[in-house]
mmCIF file of C-alpha atoms in Angstrom:
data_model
loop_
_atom_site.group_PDB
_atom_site.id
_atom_site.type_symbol
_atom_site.label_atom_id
_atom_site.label_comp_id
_atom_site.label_asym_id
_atom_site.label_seq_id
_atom_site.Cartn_x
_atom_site.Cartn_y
_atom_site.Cartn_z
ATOM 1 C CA UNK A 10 141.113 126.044 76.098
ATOM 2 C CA UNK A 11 143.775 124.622 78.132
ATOM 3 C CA UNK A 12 141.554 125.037 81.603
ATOM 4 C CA UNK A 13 138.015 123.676 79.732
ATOM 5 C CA UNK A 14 139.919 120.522 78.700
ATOM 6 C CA UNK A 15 141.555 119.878 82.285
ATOM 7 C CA UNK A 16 138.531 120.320 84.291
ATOM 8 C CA UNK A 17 136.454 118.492 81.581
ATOM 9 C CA UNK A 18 138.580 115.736 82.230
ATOM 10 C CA UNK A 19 138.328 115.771 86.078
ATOM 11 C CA UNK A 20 134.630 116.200 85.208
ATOM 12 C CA UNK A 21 134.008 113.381 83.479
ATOM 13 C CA UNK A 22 136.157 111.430 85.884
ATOM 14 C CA UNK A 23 133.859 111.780 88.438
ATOM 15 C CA UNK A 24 131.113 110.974 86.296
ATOM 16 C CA UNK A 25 133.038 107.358 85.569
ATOM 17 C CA UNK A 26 133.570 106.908 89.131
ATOM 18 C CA UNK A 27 130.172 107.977 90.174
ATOM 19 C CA UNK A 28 128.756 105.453 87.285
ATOM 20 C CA UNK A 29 131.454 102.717 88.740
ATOM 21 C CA UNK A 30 129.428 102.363 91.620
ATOM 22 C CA UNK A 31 125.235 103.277 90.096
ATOM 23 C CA UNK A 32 125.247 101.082 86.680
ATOM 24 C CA UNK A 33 125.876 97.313 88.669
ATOM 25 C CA UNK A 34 123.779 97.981 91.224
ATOM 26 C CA UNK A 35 120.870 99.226 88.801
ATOM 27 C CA UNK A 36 121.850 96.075 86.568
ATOM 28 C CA UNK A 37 121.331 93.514 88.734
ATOM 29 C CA UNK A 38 118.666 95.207 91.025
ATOM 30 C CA UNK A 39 117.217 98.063 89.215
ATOM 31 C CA UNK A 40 117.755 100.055 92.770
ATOM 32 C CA UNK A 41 120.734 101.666 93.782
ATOM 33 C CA UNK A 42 121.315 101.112 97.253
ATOM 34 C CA UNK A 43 122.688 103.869 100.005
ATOM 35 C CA UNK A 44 124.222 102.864 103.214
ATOM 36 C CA UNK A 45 125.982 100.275 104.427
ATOM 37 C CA UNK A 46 128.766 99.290 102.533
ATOM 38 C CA UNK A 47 130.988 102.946 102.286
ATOM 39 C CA UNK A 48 131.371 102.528 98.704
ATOM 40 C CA UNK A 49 129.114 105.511 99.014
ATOM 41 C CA UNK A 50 132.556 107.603 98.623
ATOM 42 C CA UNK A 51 132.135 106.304 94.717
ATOM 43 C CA UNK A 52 129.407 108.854 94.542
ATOM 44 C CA UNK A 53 130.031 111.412 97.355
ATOM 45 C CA UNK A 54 133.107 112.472 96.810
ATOM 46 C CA UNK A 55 133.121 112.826 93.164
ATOM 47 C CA UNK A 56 130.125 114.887 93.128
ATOM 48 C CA UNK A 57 131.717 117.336 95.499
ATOM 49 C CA UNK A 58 134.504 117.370 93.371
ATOM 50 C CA UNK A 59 133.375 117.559 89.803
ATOM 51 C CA UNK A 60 130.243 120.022 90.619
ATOM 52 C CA UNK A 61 132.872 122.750 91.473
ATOM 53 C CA UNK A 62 134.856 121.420 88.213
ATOM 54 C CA UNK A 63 131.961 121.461 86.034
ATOM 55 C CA UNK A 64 131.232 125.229 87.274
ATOM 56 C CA UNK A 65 134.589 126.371 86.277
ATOM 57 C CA UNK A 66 134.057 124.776 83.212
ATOM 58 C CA UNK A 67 131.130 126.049 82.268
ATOM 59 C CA UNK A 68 132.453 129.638 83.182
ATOM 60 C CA UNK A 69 135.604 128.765 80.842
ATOM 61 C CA UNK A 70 133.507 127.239 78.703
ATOM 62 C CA UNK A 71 131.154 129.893 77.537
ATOM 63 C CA UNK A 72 134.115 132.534 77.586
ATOM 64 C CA UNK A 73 135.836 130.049 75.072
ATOM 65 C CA UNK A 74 132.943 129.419 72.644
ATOM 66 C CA UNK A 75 132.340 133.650 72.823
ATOM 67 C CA UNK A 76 135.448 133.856 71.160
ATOM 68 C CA UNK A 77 135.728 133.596 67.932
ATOM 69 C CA UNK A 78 139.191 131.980 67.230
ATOM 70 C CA UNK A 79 138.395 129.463 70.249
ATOM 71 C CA UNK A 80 135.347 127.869 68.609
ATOM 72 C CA UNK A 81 135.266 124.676 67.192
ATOM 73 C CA UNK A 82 133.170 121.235 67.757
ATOM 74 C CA UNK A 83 134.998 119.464 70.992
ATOM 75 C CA UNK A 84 134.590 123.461 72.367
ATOM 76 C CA UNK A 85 131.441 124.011 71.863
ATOM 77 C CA UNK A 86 130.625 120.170 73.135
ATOM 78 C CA UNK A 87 132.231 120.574 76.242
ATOM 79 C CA UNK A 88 131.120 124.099 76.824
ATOM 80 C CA UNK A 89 127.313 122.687 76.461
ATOM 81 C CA UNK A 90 127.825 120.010 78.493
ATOM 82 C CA UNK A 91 128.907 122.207 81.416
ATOM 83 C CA UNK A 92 126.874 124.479 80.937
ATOM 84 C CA UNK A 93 124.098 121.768 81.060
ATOM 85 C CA UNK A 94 125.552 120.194 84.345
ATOM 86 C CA UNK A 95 125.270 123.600 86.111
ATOM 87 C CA UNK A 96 121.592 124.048 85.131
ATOM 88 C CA UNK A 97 120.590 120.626 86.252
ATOM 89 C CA UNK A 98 122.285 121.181 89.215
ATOM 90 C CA UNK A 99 120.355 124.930 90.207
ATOM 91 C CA UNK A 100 117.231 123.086 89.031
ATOM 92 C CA UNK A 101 117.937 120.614 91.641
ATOM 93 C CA UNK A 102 118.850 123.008 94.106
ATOM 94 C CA UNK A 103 116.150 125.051 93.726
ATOM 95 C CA UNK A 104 114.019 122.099 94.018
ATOM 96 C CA UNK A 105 115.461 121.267 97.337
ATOM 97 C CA UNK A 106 115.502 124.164 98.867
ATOM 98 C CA UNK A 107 112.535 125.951 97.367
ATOM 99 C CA UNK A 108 109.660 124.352 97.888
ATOM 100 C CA UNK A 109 109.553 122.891 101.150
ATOM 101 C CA UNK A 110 110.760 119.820 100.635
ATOM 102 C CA UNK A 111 112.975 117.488 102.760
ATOM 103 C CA UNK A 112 116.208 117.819 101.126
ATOM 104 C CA UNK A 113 116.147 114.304 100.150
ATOM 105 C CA UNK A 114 115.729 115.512 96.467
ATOM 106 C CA UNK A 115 119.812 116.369 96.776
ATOM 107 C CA UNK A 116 120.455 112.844 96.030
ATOM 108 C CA UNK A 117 119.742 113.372 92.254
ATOM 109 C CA UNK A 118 122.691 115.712 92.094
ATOM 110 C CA UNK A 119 125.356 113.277 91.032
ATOM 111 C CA UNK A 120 122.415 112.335 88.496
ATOM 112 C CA UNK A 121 122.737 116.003 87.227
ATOM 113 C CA UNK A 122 126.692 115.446 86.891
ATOM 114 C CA UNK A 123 126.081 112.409 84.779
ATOM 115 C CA UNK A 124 123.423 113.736 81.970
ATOM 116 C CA UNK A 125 125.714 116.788 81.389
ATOM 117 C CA UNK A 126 129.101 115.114 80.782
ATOM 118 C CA UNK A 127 127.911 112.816 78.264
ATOM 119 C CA UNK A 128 128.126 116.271 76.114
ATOM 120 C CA UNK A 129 131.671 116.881 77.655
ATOM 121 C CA UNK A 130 132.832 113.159 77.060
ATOM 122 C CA UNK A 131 131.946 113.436 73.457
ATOM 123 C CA UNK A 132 134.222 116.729 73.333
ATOM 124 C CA UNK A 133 137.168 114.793 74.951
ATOM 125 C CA UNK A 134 136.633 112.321 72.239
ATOM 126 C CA UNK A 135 137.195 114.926 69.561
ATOM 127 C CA UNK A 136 139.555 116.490 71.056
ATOM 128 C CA UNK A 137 142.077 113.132 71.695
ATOM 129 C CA UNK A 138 140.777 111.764 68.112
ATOM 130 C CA UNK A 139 142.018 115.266 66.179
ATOM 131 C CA UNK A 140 145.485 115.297 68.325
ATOM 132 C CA UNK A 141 145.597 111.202 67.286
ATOM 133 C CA UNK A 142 145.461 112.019 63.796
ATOM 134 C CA UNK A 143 147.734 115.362 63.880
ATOM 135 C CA UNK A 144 150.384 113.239 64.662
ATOM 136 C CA UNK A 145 153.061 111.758 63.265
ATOM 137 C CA UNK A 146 152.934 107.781 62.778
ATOM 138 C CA UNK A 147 156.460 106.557 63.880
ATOM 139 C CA UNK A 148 157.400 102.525 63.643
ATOM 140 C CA UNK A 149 159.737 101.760 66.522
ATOM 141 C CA UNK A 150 161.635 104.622 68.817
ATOM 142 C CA UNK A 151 163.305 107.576 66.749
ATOM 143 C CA UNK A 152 166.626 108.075 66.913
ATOM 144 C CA UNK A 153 168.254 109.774 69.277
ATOM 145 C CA UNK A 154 170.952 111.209 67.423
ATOM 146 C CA UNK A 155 170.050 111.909 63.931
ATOM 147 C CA UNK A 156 172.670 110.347 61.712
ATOM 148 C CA UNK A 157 175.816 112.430 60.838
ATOM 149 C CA UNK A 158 175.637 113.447 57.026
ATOM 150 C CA UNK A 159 178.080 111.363 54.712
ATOM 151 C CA UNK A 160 181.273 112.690 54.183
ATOM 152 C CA UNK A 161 182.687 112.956 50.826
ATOM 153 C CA UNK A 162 185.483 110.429 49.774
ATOM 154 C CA UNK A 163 189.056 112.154 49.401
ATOM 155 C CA UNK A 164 190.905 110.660 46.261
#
C-alpha cells in the first residue's frame, strides 16, 4: 500500500502540472498551443514521468486490491485509476503506431494521464481524509516532558 500511495501521488502530480499549463490556455482560447514559449516542459516532462509512475501503480495496484486484507475504497480508487491510465495510454499507442498514422496522435498521451488520475486523486482524498480523522485533535504543542506525578506530603 505504501508504494500505490507514493507513486499515486507523483502521479497525480504530474497530472496538476500537466493541467497547470492545458486549463488557461483552453480557458481563454479554447486551443492549447505547442511551441514557442518552453513551458512545453509543463506537459513533457511530467508525462514521461508519471506514465512510468502510473504503470507501477497499476502493477501495485491490482496486486493490492487481489488481496484481501489490502482492499478498501481509496485502494480500489487508486488501483482503477491506474489501471485506467495504462489502458488509455496502449489505446493511444496502438493508435499511433498501428495504423499508419503520423505519430502526431502521441500528443493525447498526457490527455490519457489526466482522465485516469481523477480516479487516483479521489483515492488520495480518502486516504488523507481517514488519516485526518484517525488522529488525535491537540490545542497548542504537547508537552515535552509529561509532568512528574505529585508527590505525597510528609507530615
Amino acid at each position: 500500500m505504501k508504494m500505490l500511495l507514493a507513486v499515486s501521488i507523483v502521479s497525480v502530480l504530474c497530472t496538476v502540472a500537466i493541467l497547470i499549463y492545458v486549463l488557461p490556455q483552453l480557458a481563454v482560447s479554447g486551443v492549447v498551443e505547442v511551441g514557442g514559449r518552453g513551458l512545453e516542459l509543463l506537459v513533457v516532462l511530467p508525462t514521461l514521468v508519471g506514465l512510468p509512475c502510473s504503470f507501477a501503480g497499476a502493477i501495485v495496484g491490482t496486486v493490492c486490491v487481489l488481496r484481501r486484507r489490502t482492499r478498501g475504497t481509496a485502494t480500489v480508487l487508486m488501483a482503477l485509476g491506474q489501471v485506467t491510465t495504462v489502458a488509455l495510454t496502449a489505446a493511444i499507442m496502438v493508435w499511433a503506431f498501428g495504423f499508419a498514422s503520423t505519430g502526431w496522435e502521441l500528443i493525447a498521451l498526457p490527455s490519457a494521464l489526466m482522465v485516469g488520475q481523477v480516479m487516483v486523486a479521489a483515492g488520495l482524498v480518502v486516504v488523507f481524509k481517514r488519516r485526518s480523522a484517525s488522529s488525535p485533535r491537540r490545542i497548542g504543542n504537547p508537552p515535552a516532558h509529561p509532568a512528574a506525578p505529585p508527590t505525597p506530603e510528609c507530615k
